[in-house]
Coordinates of C-alpha atoms in Angstrom, one line a residue:
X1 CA 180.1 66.6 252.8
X2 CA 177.8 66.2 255.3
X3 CA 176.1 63.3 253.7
X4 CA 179.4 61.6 253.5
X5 CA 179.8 62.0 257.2
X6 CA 176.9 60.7 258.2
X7 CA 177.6 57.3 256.1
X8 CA 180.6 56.7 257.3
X9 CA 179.7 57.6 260.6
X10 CA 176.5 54.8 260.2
X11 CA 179.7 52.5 259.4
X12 CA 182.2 53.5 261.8
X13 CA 179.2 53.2 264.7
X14 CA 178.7 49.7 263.5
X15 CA 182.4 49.0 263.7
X16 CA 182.8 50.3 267.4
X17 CA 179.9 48.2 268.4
X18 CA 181.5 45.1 266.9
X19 CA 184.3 46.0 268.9
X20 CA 186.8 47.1 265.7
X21 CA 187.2 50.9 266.8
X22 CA 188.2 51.7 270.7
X23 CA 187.4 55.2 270.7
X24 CA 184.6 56.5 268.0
X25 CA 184.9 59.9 269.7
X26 CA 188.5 60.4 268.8
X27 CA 188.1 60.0 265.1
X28 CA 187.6 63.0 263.6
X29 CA 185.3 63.9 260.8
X30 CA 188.1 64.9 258.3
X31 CA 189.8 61.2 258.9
X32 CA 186.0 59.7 258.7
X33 CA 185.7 61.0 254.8
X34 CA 188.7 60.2 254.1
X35 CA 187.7 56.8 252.3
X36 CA 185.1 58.5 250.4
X37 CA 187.7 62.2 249.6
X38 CA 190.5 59.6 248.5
X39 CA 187.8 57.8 246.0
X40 CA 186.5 60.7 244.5
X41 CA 189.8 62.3 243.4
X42 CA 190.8 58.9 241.8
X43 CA 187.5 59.5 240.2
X44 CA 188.4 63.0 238.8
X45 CA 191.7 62.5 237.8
X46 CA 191.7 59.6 236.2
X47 CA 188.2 59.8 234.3
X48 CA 187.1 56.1 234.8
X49 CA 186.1 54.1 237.6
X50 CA 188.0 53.1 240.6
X51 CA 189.4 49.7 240.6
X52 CA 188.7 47.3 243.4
X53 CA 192.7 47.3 243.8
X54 CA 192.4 51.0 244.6
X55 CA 189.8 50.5 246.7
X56 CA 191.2 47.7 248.8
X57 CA 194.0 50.0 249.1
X58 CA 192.3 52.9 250.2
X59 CA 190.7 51.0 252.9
X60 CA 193.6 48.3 254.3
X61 CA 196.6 50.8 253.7
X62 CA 195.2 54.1 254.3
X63 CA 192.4 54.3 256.2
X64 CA 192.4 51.3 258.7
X65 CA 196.1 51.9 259.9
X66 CA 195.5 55.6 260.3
X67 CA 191.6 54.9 262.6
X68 CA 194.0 52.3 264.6
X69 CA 196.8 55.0 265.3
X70 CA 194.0 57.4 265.9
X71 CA 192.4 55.2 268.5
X72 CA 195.9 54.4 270.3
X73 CA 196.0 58.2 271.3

């Protein structure tokens, strides 16, 4: 877990200083894995690999949407 955190947190930093996240401090390190949690139970239940579909969905309908409300707080 704590690997996982520190990649997307590498990512997320890079984000905020492109000016994508507000408030880096406000996203906590639950939502921050999410991305990676989401991918690896499609991995585990469905025994093959994640589709870029799934992934794009992940990302854009899950995980963007949720860091923007999270940064509106």
């Amino acid at each position: 877990h704590e690997a996982n955190l520190k990649v997307m947190r590498t990512i997320l930093q890079k984000a905020a200083k492109r000016g994508e996240i507000i408030q880096l401090d406000k996203i906590s390190p639950r939502i921050m894995t999410l991305p990676i949690d989401l991918e690896r139970h499609e991995l585990f239940f469905a025994y093959e690999p994640v589709s870029e579909e799934t992934l794009i969905e992940i990302v854009d309908d899950i995980f963007l949407p949720l860091i923007a409300k999270t940064n509106k707080k």
